[in-house]
Amino acid sequence: MNAIMGHMRGTVRRGPDGADVPPALVLAGISKTFGDFAALSDVDFDLRPGEIHALLGENGAGKSTLMNIVAGIYTPDSGRVAIKGQPVAIRGPSDAQQLGVGMVHQHYKLVKPFTALENILLAHPGGSFRAARSRLEALTKDALDRIGFDVDLNRTVETLSISEQQRVEILKVLVAGATIVILDEPTAVLTDDEAVRLFKAIRSLAMEGHSIVLVTHKLSEALNYADRITVMRGGKVVRTVLPTEVTEAELTELIVGSAISERSHRAGKAGKPVLKLRAVERSDSRGGKLRNLTFDVRAGEIYGIAGVGGNGQNALVEVITGLSRVDAGNMWLDAHGDVTNQPSDRMRRSGIACIPSDRHSDAIAGELRIADNYAISGVIEGRYGSVARVDRRGIAADTQDAIRRFEVMGVRGPYQKAGLLSGGNAQKLVIAREFSGKPSLIIAHSPSRGLDVRASAAVHEHLRAARDRGAGVILISEDLDEVLVLADRIGVMNRGTIVAEFEAPADRQMIGRAMVGHG
Amino acid sequence: MAETTISTAAARRSFFGRFNLEVRGHMPMGQQMLVVAAGIMLGLLISAMLLVVSGVKPSGLVNEFVVAIFTSRRNVAAVLSYAAPLTVVGLAAALAFKARFWNIGLEGQVILGAIGATLVANHDFGPPALRLVIMALAAMAAGILWIGLPLFLKIKLQVNEIISTLLMNYIAFNLLLHLLYGPWKDPQSAFPNSKLFDDVERLMPIGWQNLNLALPIAVLLVLMAAWLLGMSRYGFLLNFVHANARMARALGIRIVGLTLLFALASGALAGFGGFIISTGIESRLTQSFFVGYGFSGILIAFLARNNPFAVAFFAILVAVLMVAGQSLQVFYQIPFAMVQLIQAIIVICVAASEFFIHYRLRMVE
């Protein structure tokens, strides 16, 4: 541990020939906020020459934000960056490139109708087209041979497979002369075989002296392929460890944490089920797939669904709210019977309310008034005046009332545009609207994502109040702390199904293992 | 070494970095209108310069655009008689655009509307007292027919309506030519026209200059559209479809139903526009009666941001351009295309001015 701390202060270590070799990259005290959300707070990180360093953590832990700062996409609010022992200021991606930093993003930035070589050329203009082309072709071929990549440079990108496109991205970075290579979730789109080949290539890059940062949320990759592992959680570095000195269980604990700061109180007695899903199947499409999904939600309980993002959570929300059809299986609502594959307006009329994960695209019309955004669900159900005339006065009065009760701040009046609200206040507005119809089932998907502590606590309090009123609440969250603090019962979602269920208080290590397990 | 590269990068940036482009949070409505007004003024100024270059004296410009139009009752009446159908077609565009159905086929629907009305007139359907009402209904039905096919393709097969409605214009135009050179050609005329409508098939005059019922009807339609979009439940729901379709879907708003309602209303209004032009201005079907209405409707709705009252205002502005353009044609041999050029310049200036509603340029050190 002391040795690691020493590195963070930028001390040097002895190279093989006895000369002083400074760290390839040192980050010290990096902080970054977006609005009132602290994405990174006081983060230290160091990268040695020739090492593969895994940056591990859940979604939203701040891994990508930290690396985007190194790549010049974001500028930090505070903190220092040093490359090869020299303090530097990275003000943009071109600065990063000149300093030898190259990042392969999760979403590739390639021009599809152009060939692989043309894409590489596009990233490195200079000199005449002809001369640059032949110079780069030689450079690229050389890089290809050295790391054992196999890509036909003269094929257009759209004809290349995903893994070949990824190789083009890596080549782009190498040809630019990057010595620090950052790979952001590189295996997310690869098959297992392709991933193994990728790690082989990465290792040979490291042998050549490149320093690699591997951003990932997969434990096994970090344990099997990295020289060191730095774990991040909630915008902070938890610890830096060697893969040989930790077990998978210990690493899980580091990732999901053990601290619960918010005081929780549990439900009284849960009633009969308000929602039953039985063997629901949905084939893979936008939002992910569901397979053999079965669970109950009872009146007066919060059913937490824990899991790494992208394991079918979006599909689940779409199916329950009636936005997407199921291929097989059934869904029952208390008092409404079988509601499988009913359209969304019917589902809402049956007492389902939804707090979606992406409030700005799914729950708020930013260019319309706060009052309209509040009243829309009531208007759909036929309240507020008649078909011929919407009762604007009634809407304004009710909105004023809701703004006060749900403590939506930063509002000058109900006719202000909803897009001007901050994240937390926009979320309170969504909750005020969704609760206005006295729903019997509430689906909250990452309801406190991007909110500060105070706003999340308020959101949680509203969910508990709904539960205590007798509603069934489904809480879907990638933040295990949130699930543990709120849920009365917890289901773990992994690859489209509930793989385990726990009664609160649940053991977080067991939940963590079910989340990342591949059995 | 690292520091030198950084400083050169900084120096390069400082050259371009004098001005920063920043996103504005929100601009008050009054300011937005000022920005758009400035865009219109700039467009008019550029157009004036073009006209001066093409040989119109600056004094002549003032004469044709201001003095002649606003001091002569006859010219005021001419402007209003053009403005009435332009308003109707502009409203048709606004209804469709508000539902995010990009109806570029207004011209075809105007043509079909006129054909529908003429069909009734040619065959003297119904009692004379109700003849105009039947013609109007036929015109609206024809407009609905012409938007119905692209609408069906859009909803069932996701066929892009910009292309399909545009292409329907050409079909409509060729159908019109076929009728006028063939079965409907007036034997007493050397031109490809249908026969003149009977008196009962023309809109009644309202007793001031040559104005007819088209004007009060257009005013009524503006009020109805304002009610539909601004006060009714449909308009309230449509605002969400327009502003955030994903959210509207998630909340269970029946987007398809609303789109159907407003797109069909758009087609009906455009067809009704064809009825007004043929019965109120031309009194017969000609091969060019629609020129300048269909596409003007699109730009009027764009300039008006789909607000019915603003549609009426911009319809009058375009009508002023058309009337002034006619006298420029006569007295200065300026081609009619110049009027369309001026329209285009104004649209581009207004579109460019929107940039300053969303962004601001700021000097930085």
Short mmCIF file of C-alpha atoms in Angstrom, two decimals, chain B residues 89-314:
data_model
loop_
_atom_site.label_atom_id
_atom_site.label_comp_id
_atom_site.label_asym_id
_atom_site.label_seq_id
_atom_site.Cartn_x
_atom_site.Cartn_y
_atom_site.Cartn_z
CA VAL B 89 -52.79 26.51 -47.36
CA GLY B 90 -50.45 27.85 -44.64
CA LEU B 91 -52.79 26.49 -41.96
CA ALA B 92 -52.84 23.16 -43.78
CA ALA B 93 -49.05 23.05 -43.59
CA ALA B 94 -49.03 24.12 -39.93
CA LEU B 95 -51.41 21.33 -38.86
CA ALA B 96 -49.30 18.66 -40.54
CA PHE B 97 -45.97 20.05 -39.35
CA LYS B 98 -47.25 20.29 -35.79
CA ALA B 99 -47.84 16.54 -35.95
CA ARG B 100 -44.33 16.15 -37.43
CA PHE B 101 -45.83 14.87 -40.67
CA TRP B 102 -43.78 16.72 -43.28
CA ASN B 103 -46.45 17.34 -45.87
CA ILE B 104 -44.58 18.65 -48.91
CA GLY B 105 -47.52 17.62 -51.09
CA LEU B 106 -49.69 20.67 -50.41
CA GLU B 107 -49.52 21.66 -54.05
CA GLY B 108 -50.85 18.31 -55.19
CA GLN B 109 -53.62 18.47 -52.60
CA VAL B 110 -54.52 22.00 -53.76
CA ILE B 111 -54.70 20.72 -57.35
CA LEU B 112 -56.82 17.74 -56.35
CA GLY B 113 -59.12 19.96 -54.32
CA ALA B 114 -59.73 22.16 -57.33
CA ILE B 115 -60.27 19.09 -59.52
CA GLY B 116 -62.80 17.73 -57.01
CA ALA B 117 -64.68 21.03 -56.96
CA THR B 118 -64.64 21.27 -60.75
CA LEU B 119 -65.92 17.72 -61.08
CA VAL B 120 -69.00 18.72 -59.09
CA ALA B 121 -69.38 21.93 -61.11
CA ASN B 122 -69.03 20.18 -64.45
CA HIS B 123 -71.75 17.70 -63.67
CA ASP B 124 -74.00 20.12 -61.77
CA PHE B 125 -74.34 17.74 -58.81
CA GLY B 126 -76.97 18.68 -56.25
CA PRO B 127 -79.36 21.60 -55.95
CA PRO B 128 -77.90 24.99 -57.00
CA ALA B 129 -78.42 26.44 -53.51
CA LEU B 130 -76.11 23.80 -52.03
CA ARG B 131 -73.75 23.60 -55.02
CA LEU B 132 -70.88 25.52 -53.36
CA VAL B 133 -71.12 23.45 -50.18
CA ILE B 134 -70.98 20.23 -52.19
CA MET B 135 -68.04 21.55 -54.18
CA ALA B 136 -66.22 22.43 -50.95
CA LEU B 137 -66.86 18.96 -49.50
CA ALA B 138 -65.67 17.33 -52.73
CA ALA B 139 -62.53 19.46 -52.64
CA MET B 140 -61.77 18.43 -49.07
CA ALA B 141 -62.42 14.77 -49.85
CA ALA B 142 -60.03 14.98 -52.79
CA GLY B 143 -57.36 16.60 -50.61
CA ILE B 144 -57.80 13.84 -48.02
CA LEU B 145 -57.53 11.25 -50.79
CA TRP B 146 -54.25 12.77 -51.96
CA ILE B 147 -52.64 12.86 -48.50
CA GLY B 148 -54.21 9.53 -47.54
CA LEU B 149 -51.90 7.37 -49.59
CA PRO B 150 -48.60 8.81 -48.31
CA LEU B 151 -50.08 8.78 -44.80
CA PHE B 152 -51.00 5.11 -45.11
CA LEU B 153 -47.52 4.26 -46.44
CA LYS B 154 -45.92 6.22 -43.60
CA ILE B 155 -47.92 4.56 -40.84
CA LYS B 156 -47.92 1.01 -42.23
CA LEU B 157 -44.51 0.82 -43.89
CA GLN B 158 -42.57 3.81 -42.54
CA VAL B 159 -42.19 5.24 -46.04
CA ASN B 160 -40.68 8.72 -45.74
CA GLU B 161 -43.51 11.17 -46.33
CA ILE B 162 -41.24 13.94 -47.57
CA ILE B 163 -40.52 11.91 -50.69
CA SER B 164 -43.95 10.37 -51.16
CA THR B 165 -45.94 13.59 -50.72
CA LEU B 166 -43.53 15.43 -53.00
CA LEU B 167 -43.91 12.84 -55.75
CA MET B 168 -47.70 12.94 -55.41
CA ASN B 169 -47.45 16.57 -56.59
CA TYR B 170 -46.24 15.44 -60.01
CA ILE B 171 -48.97 12.87 -60.33
CA ALA B 172 -51.55 15.52 -59.47
CA PHE B 173 -50.09 17.98 -61.98
CA ASN B 174 -50.13 15.44 -64.79
CA LEU B 175 -53.67 14.45 -63.92
CA LEU B 176 -54.61 18.13 -64.16
CA LEU B 177 -52.95 18.45 -67.60
CA HIS B 178 -54.69 15.30 -68.78
CA LEU B 179 -58.09 16.69 -67.79
CA LEU B 180 -57.49 20.16 -69.23
CA TYR B 181 -56.12 18.98 -72.57
CA GLY B 182 -58.63 16.12 -72.74
CA PRO B 183 -62.09 15.53 -71.35
CA TRP B 184 -62.56 18.82 -69.47
CA LYS B 185 -61.23 21.22 -72.10
CA ASP B 186 -63.59 24.12 -72.75
CA PRO B 187 -64.48 23.88 -76.50
CA GLN B 188 -65.08 27.63 -76.63
CA SER B 189 -61.54 28.47 -75.49
CA ALA B 190 -58.23 28.11 -77.30
CA PHE B 191 -56.48 27.61 -73.97
CA PRO B 192 -56.37 24.44 -71.88
CA ASN B 193 -59.03 25.61 -69.42
CA SER B 194 -62.17 24.00 -68.07
CA LYS B 195 -65.42 25.82 -68.84
CA LEU B 196 -66.27 28.81 -66.68
CA PHE B 197 -68.18 28.08 -63.48
CA ASP B 198 -71.84 29.13 -63.30
CA ASP B 199 -72.71 31.99 -60.99
CA VAL B 200 -73.93 29.62 -58.26
CA GLU B 201 -70.53 27.95 -58.39
CA ARG B 202 -68.59 31.08 -57.51
CA LEU B 203 -67.94 32.46 -54.00
CA MET B 204 -70.30 35.38 -53.25
CA PRO B 205 -68.84 38.87 -53.11
CA ILE B 206 -68.89 40.56 -49.70
CA GLY B 207 -69.53 44.00 -51.15
CA TRP B 208 -66.16 45.69 -50.80
CA GLN B 209 -64.02 45.94 -53.92
CA ASN B 210 -63.81 42.52 -55.55
CA LEU B 211 -63.44 40.60 -52.29
CA ASN B 212 -65.54 37.49 -51.78
CA LEU B 213 -66.45 35.03 -49.03
CA ALA B 214 -62.93 33.53 -49.11
CA LEU B 215 -61.68 36.22 -46.75
CA PRO B 216 -64.17 35.71 -43.88
CA ILE B 217 -63.83 31.94 -44.33
CA ALA B 218 -60.05 32.22 -43.97
CA VAL B 219 -60.47 34.30 -40.80
CA LEU B 220 -62.85 31.68 -39.43
CA LEU B 221 -60.40 28.89 -40.23
CA VAL B 222 -57.59 30.76 -38.43
CA LEU B 223 -59.78 30.94 -35.34
CA MET B 224 -60.68 27.27 -35.62
CA ALA B 225 -57.06 26.23 -36.01
CA ALA B 226 -56.11 28.42 -33.04
CA TRP B 227 -58.78 26.65 -30.99
CA LEU B 228 -57.68 23.21 -32.15
CA LEU B 229 -53.99 23.76 -31.48
CA GLY B 230 -54.17 26.10 -28.52
CA MET B 231 -57.25 25.17 -26.50
CA SER B 232 -58.51 21.70 -27.33
CA ARG B 233 -57.30 18.48 -25.74
CA TYR B 234 -56.03 17.28 -29.12
CA GLY B 235 -53.74 20.30 -29.41
CA PHE B 236 -52.50 19.78 -25.86
CA LEU B 237 -51.59 16.16 -26.59
CA LEU B 238 -50.13 17.07 -29.97
CA ASN B 239 -47.73 19.51 -28.30
CA PHE B 240 -46.10 16.51 -26.63
CA VAL B 241 -45.96 14.48 -29.83
CA HIS B 242 -44.23 17.49 -31.41
CA ALA B 243 -41.86 18.24 -28.52
CA ASN B 244 -40.88 14.71 -27.46
CA ALA B 245 -42.38 11.77 -29.34
CA ARG B 246 -40.56 9.18 -27.21
CA MET B 247 -42.11 10.62 -24.09
CA ALA B 248 -45.53 10.84 -25.71
CA ARG B 249 -45.29 7.16 -26.59
CA ALA B 250 -44.15 6.24 -23.10
CA LEU B 251 -47.10 8.10 -21.58
CA GLY B 252 -49.55 6.23 -23.77
CA ILE B 253 -50.55 9.08 -26.09
CA ARG B 254 -51.98 7.55 -29.27
CA ILE B 255 -49.47 9.07 -31.64
CA VAL B 256 -50.78 7.29 -34.72
CA GLY B 257 -54.32 8.48 -34.09
CA LEU B 258 -53.25 12.07 -33.58
CA THR B 259 -51.01 12.01 -36.63
CA LEU B 260 -53.91 10.64 -38.69
CA LEU B 261 -56.27 13.34 -37.42
CA PHE B 262 -53.95 16.26 -38.09
CA ALA B 263 -52.51 14.99 -41.37
CA LEU B 264 -55.98 14.31 -42.77
CA ALA B 265 -57.10 17.76 -41.59
CA SER B 266 -54.07 19.14 -43.40
CA GLY B 267 -55.06 17.41 -46.64
CA ALA B 268 -58.66 18.57 -46.27
CA LEU B 269 -57.58 22.18 -45.71
CA ALA B 270 -55.22 22.11 -48.68
CA GLY B 271 -58.03 20.72 -50.84
CA PHE B 272 -60.27 23.47 -49.51
CA GLY B 273 -57.56 25.95 -50.52
CA GLY B 274 -57.83 24.60 -54.08
CA PHE B 275 -61.60 25.16 -53.91
CA ILE B 276 -61.13 28.79 -52.80
CA ILE B 277 -58.62 29.56 -55.55
CA SER B 278 -60.68 28.01 -58.32
CA THR B 279 -64.07 29.35 -57.26
CA GLY B 280 -62.93 32.66 -55.79
CA ILE B 281 -60.15 33.86 -58.07
CA GLU B 282 -60.03 31.96 -61.37
CA SER B 283 -63.68 30.78 -61.67
CA ARG B 284 -62.41 27.83 -63.70
CA LEU B 285 -59.66 25.25 -63.70
CA THR B 286 -56.47 26.40 -65.45
CA GLN B 287 -53.14 24.67 -65.84
CA SER B 288 -51.29 27.11 -63.59
CA PHE B 289 -53.83 28.27 -61.01
CA PHE B 290 -51.90 26.66 -58.15
CA VAL B 291 -48.49 28.19 -58.91
CA GLY B 292 -47.09 29.95 -55.87
CA TYR B 293 -49.62 28.60 -53.35
CA GLY B 294 -48.47 25.09 -52.48
CA PHE B 295 -44.89 25.82 -51.62
CA SER B 296 -45.68 29.24 -50.20
CA GLY B 297 -47.88 27.43 -47.68
CA ILE B 298 -44.85 25.47 -46.47
CA LEU B 299 -42.74 28.56 -46.00
CA ILE B 300 -45.58 30.49 -44.34
CA ALA B 301 -46.01 27.72 -41.76
CA PHE B 302 -42.26 27.61 -41.23
CA LEU B 303 -41.99 31.37 -40.71
CA ALA B 304 -45.05 31.31 -38.44
CA ARG B 305 -43.71 28.37 -36.42
CA ASN B 306 -47.10 26.73 -36.90
CA ASN B 307 -48.93 29.48 -35.00
CA PRO B 308 -52.29 30.14 -36.78
CA PHE B 309 -52.30 33.91 -36.17
CA ALA B 310 -48.73 34.22 -37.38
CA VAL B 311 -49.76 32.16 -40.43
CA ALA B 312 -52.30 34.89 -41.29
CA PHE B 313 -49.63 37.59 -40.86
CA PHE B 314 -47.06 35.88 -43.07
#
